[in-house]
Coordinates of C-alpha atoms and ligand atoms in Angstrom, one line a residue:
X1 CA 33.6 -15.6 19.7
X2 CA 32.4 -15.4 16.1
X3 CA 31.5 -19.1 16.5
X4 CA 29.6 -18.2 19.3
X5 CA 27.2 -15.6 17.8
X6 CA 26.8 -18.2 14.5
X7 CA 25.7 -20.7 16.6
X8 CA 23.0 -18.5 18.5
X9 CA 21.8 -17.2 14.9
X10 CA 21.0 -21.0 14.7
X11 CA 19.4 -21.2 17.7
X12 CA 17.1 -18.6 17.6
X13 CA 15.9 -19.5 14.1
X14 CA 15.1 -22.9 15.5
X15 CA 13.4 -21.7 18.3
X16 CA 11.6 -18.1 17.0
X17 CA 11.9 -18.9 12.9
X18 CA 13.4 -15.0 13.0
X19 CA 17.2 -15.5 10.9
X20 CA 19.2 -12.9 12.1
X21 CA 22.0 -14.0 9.4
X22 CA 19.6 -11.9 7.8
X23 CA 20.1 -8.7 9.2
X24 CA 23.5 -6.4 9.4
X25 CA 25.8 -8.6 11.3
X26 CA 28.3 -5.5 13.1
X27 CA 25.1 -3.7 14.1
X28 CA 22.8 -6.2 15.5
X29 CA 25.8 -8.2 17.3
X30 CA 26.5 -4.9 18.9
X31 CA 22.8 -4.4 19.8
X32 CA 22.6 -7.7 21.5
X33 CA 26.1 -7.8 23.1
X34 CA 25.2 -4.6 25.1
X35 CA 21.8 -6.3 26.1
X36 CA 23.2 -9.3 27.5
X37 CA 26.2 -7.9 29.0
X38 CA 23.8 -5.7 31.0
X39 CA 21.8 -8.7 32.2
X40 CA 25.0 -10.2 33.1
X41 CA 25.6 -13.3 30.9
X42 CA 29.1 -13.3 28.9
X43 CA 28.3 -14.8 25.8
X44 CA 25.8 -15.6 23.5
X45 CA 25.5 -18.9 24.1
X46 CA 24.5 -17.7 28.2
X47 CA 22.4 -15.3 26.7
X48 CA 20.1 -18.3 24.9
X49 CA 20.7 -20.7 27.8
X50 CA 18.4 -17.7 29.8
X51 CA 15.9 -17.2 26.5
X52 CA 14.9 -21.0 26.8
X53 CA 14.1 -20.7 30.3
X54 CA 12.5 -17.5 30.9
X55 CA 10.0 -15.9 28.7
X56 CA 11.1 -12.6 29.6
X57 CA 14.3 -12.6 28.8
X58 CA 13.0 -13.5 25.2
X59 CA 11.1 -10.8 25.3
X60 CA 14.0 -8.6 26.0
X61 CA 15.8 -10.2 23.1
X62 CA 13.0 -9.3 20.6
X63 CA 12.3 -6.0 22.0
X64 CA 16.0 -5.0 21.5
X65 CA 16.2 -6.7 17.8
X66 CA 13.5 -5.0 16.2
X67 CA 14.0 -1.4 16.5
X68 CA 10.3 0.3 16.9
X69 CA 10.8 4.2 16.5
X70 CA 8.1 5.5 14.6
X71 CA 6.0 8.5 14.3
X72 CA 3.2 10.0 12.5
X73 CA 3.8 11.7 8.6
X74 CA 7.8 10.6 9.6
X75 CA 9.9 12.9 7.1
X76 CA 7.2 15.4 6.3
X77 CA 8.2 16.1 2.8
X78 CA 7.5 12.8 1.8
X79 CA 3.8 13.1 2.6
X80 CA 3.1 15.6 0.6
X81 CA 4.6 13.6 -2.5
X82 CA 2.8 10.6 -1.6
X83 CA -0.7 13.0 -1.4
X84 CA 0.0 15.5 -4.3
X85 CA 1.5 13.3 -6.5
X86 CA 1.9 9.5 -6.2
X87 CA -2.3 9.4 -4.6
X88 CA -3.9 10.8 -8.1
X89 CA -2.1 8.9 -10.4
X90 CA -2.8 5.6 -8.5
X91 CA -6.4 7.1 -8.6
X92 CA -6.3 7.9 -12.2
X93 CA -6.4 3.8 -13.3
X94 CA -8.5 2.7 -10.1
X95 CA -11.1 3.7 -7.8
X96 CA -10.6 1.6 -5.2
X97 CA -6.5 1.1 -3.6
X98 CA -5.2 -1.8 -2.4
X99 CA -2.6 -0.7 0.6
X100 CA 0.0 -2.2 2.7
X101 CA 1.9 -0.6 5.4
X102 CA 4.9 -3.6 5.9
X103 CA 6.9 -3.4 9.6
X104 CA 3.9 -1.1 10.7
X105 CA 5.7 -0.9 13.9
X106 CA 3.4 0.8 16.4
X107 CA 1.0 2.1 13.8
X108 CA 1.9 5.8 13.3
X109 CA 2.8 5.0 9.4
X110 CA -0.7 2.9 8.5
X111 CA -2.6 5.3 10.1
X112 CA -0.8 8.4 8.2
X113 CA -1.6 6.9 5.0
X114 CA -5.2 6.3 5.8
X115 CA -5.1 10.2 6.8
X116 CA -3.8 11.2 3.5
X117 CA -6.1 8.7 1.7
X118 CA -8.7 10.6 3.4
X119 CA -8.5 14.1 1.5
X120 CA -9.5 11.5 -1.4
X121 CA -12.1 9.4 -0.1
X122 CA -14.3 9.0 3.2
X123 CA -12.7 6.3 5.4
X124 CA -15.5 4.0 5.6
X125 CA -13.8 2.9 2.0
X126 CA -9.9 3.1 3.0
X127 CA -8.5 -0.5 3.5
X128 CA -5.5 -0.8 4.8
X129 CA -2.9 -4.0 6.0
X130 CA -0.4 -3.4 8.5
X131 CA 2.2 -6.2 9.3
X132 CA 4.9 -6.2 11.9
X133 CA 7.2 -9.4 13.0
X134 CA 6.3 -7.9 16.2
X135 CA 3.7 -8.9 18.2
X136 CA 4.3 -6.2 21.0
X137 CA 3.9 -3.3 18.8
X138 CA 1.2 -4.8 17.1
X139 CA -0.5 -4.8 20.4
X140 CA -0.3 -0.6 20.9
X141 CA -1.0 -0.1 17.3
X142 CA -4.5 -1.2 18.1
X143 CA -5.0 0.5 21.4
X144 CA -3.6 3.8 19.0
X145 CA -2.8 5.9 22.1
X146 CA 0.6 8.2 21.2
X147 CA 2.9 10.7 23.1
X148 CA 2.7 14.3 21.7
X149 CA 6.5 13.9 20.2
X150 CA 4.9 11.3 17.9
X151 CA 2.7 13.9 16.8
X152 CA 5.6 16.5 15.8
X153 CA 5.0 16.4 12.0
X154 CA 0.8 16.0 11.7
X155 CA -0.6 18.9 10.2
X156 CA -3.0 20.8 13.0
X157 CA -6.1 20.2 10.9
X158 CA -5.2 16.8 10.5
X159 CA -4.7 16.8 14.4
X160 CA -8.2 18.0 15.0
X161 CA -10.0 16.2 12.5
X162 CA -8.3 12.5 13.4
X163 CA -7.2 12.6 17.2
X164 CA -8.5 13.0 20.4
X165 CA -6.1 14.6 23.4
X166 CA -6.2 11.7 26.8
X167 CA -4.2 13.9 29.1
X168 CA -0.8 14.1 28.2
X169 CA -1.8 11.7 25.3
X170 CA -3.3 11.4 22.0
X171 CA -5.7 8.9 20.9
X172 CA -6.4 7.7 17.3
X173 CA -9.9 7.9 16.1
X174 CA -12.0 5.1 16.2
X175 CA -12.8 5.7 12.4
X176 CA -9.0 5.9 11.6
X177 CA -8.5 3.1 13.1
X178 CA -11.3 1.0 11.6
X179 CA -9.0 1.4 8.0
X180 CA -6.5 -0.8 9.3
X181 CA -6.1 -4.3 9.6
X182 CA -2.9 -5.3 11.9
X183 CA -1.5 -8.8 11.3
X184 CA 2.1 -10.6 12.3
X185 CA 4.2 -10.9 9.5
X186 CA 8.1 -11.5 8.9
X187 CA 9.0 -10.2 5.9
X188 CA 12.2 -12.4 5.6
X189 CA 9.8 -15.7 5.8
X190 CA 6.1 -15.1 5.4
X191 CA 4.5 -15.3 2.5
X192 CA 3.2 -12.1 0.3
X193 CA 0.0 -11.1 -0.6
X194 CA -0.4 -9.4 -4.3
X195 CA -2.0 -7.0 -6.4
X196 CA -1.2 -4.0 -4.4
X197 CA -1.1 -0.2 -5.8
X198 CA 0.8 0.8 -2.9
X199 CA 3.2 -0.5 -0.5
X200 CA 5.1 1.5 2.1
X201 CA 8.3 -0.4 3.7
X202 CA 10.0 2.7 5.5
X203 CA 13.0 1.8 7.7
X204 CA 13.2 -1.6 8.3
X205 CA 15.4 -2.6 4.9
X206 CA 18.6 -0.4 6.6
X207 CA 18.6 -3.0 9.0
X208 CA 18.9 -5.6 6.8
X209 CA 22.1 -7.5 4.9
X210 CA 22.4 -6.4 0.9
X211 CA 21.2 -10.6 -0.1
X212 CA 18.4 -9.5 2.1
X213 CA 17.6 -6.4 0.2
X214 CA 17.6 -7.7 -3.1
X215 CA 15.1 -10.5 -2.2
X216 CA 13.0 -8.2 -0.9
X217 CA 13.1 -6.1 -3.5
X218 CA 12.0 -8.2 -6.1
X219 CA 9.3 -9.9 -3.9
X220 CA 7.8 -6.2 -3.1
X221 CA 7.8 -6.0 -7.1
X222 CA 6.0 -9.3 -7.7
X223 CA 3.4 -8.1 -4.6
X224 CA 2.8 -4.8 -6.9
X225 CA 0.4 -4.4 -10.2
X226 CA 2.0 -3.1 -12.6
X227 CA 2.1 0.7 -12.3
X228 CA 1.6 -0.3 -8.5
X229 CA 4.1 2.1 -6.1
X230 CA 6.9 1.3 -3.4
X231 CA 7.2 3.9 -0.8
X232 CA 10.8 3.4 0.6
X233 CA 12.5 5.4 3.9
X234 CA 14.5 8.1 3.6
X235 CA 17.9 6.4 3.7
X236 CA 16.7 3.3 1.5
X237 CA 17.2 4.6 -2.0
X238 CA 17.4 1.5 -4.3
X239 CA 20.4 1.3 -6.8
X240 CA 19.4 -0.1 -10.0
X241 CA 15.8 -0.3 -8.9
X242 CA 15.4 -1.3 -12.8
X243 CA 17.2 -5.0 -11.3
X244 CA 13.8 -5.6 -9.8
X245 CA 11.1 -4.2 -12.4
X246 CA 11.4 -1.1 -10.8
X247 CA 11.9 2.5 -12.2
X248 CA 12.0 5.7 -10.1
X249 CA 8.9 8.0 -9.8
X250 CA 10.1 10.4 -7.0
X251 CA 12.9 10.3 -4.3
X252 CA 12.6 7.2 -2.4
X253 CA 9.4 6.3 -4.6
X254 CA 9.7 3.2 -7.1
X255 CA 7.0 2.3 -10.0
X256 CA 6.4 -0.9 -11.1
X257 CA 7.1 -1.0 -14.6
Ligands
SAM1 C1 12.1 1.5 12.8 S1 10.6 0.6 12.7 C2 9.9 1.4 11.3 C3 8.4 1.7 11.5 C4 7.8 2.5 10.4 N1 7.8 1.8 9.1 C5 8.4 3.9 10.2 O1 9.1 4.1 9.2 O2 8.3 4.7 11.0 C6 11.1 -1.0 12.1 C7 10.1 -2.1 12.3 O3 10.5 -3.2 11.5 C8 10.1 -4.4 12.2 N2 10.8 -5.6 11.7 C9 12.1 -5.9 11.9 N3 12.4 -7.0 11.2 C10 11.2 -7.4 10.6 C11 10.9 -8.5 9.7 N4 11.8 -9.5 9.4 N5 9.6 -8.6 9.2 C12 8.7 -7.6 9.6 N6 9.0 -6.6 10.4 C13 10.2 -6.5 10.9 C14 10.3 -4.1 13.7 O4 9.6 -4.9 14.5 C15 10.0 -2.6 13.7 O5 8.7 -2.4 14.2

């Protein structure tokens, strides 16, 4: 049984370059088993068998693997750190702020910071990247059309100023949305770009093994200036942050030193 799940990590990575040896074994096993179990098949090596042959069932695979929740200004709190705080004294050493928003998922998170870079500057000069491994949610970031439930934590001026209500829905602004650039990335295999002041990664490392983690970690530090700021989730506090060129600044904020 164990063999069997090995072999499809194998598999896939041939076939989609994603390594799921990557990522929490227990958890993800469990979040695949109950996927294919429901389609039927009784392994993994079924399971596969069906991915090479139909497209959707591929699709099913990656939809259930990379877990999209998001929402707009998630943990509130946060925010306000990130606007009072963290914002000015990136300012304070330069004008102009070089942003990444990494596994953007559906785009609530880019398009919060541009809102909150927005009290600081107009938006025709807020650049931001946004990279997801998946292509789907890339997809509805651009179209930027939310529930209200996504809306929960947005501040009502910020909700009047930056979105427009489409029935039961709410759509982005076209000059929100101009801020961000949306491109496919794996973080586990890609390539990083560098000299950023800021980048958020904000639930997406829980998911991954500790080995993982710690190359992660010390490729978000290389990506950073120095004095540049990782913005973590609110579970993804990072022991010895000092391991990676990293000190604290704020709860679930990291300086590069
Ligand atoms: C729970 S969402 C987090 C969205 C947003 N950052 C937030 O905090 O609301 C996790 C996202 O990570 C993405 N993801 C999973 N593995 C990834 C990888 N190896 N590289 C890039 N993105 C990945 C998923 O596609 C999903 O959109």
């Amino acid at each position: 049984m164990n063999n069997d799940y090995q072999d499809f990590i194998k598999k896939v990575y041939k076939k989609t370059g994603i390594d799921l040896s990557c990522y929490k074994e227990a958890q993800m096993k469990r979040r695949l088993t109950s996927l294919y179990e429901k389609k039927g098949f009784k392994n993994f090596q079924q399971f596969f068998d069906a991915m090479e042959m139909d497209q959707t069932v591929l699709n099913e695979f990656l939809d259930r693997m990379t877990i999209n929740v998001s929402e707009f200004y998630r943990n509130g709190k946060r925010w306000e750190v990130l606007k009072n705080k963290i914002i000015p004294q990136l300012l304070a050493k330069s004008k102009r702020l070089k942003v990444w928003s990494a596994a953007c998922s559906t785009g609530e998170e880019p398009y919060t910071i541009a809102m909150v870079l927005s009290h600081f500057m107009p938006l025709s000069q807020i650049k931001i990247l946004a990279t997801d491994i998946d292509e789907n949610v890339i997809k509805r970031a651009k179209i930027g059309i939310y529930p209200e439930r996504s809306l929960a934590e947005v501040p009502e001026d910020i909700k009047r100023k930056f979105f427009t209500k489409e029935g039961l829905f709410y759509k982005v602004n076209d000059e929100v949305k101009r801020t961000v650039t949306f491109k496919k990335h794996n973080l586990l295999a890609d390539p990083f770009e560098s000299n950023f002041d800021l980048i958020v990664c904000r639930n997406v490392l829980i998911y991954f093994t500790e080995d993982a983690k710690e190359i992660l970690y010390k490729k978000f530090s290389a990506a950073l200036k120095p004095g540049g700021i990782l913005f973590v989730g609110s579970t993804e506090q990072i022991f010895n942050p000092h391991l990676y060129g990293l000190k604290s600044e704020d709860t679930f904020f990291y300086r590069k030193i």
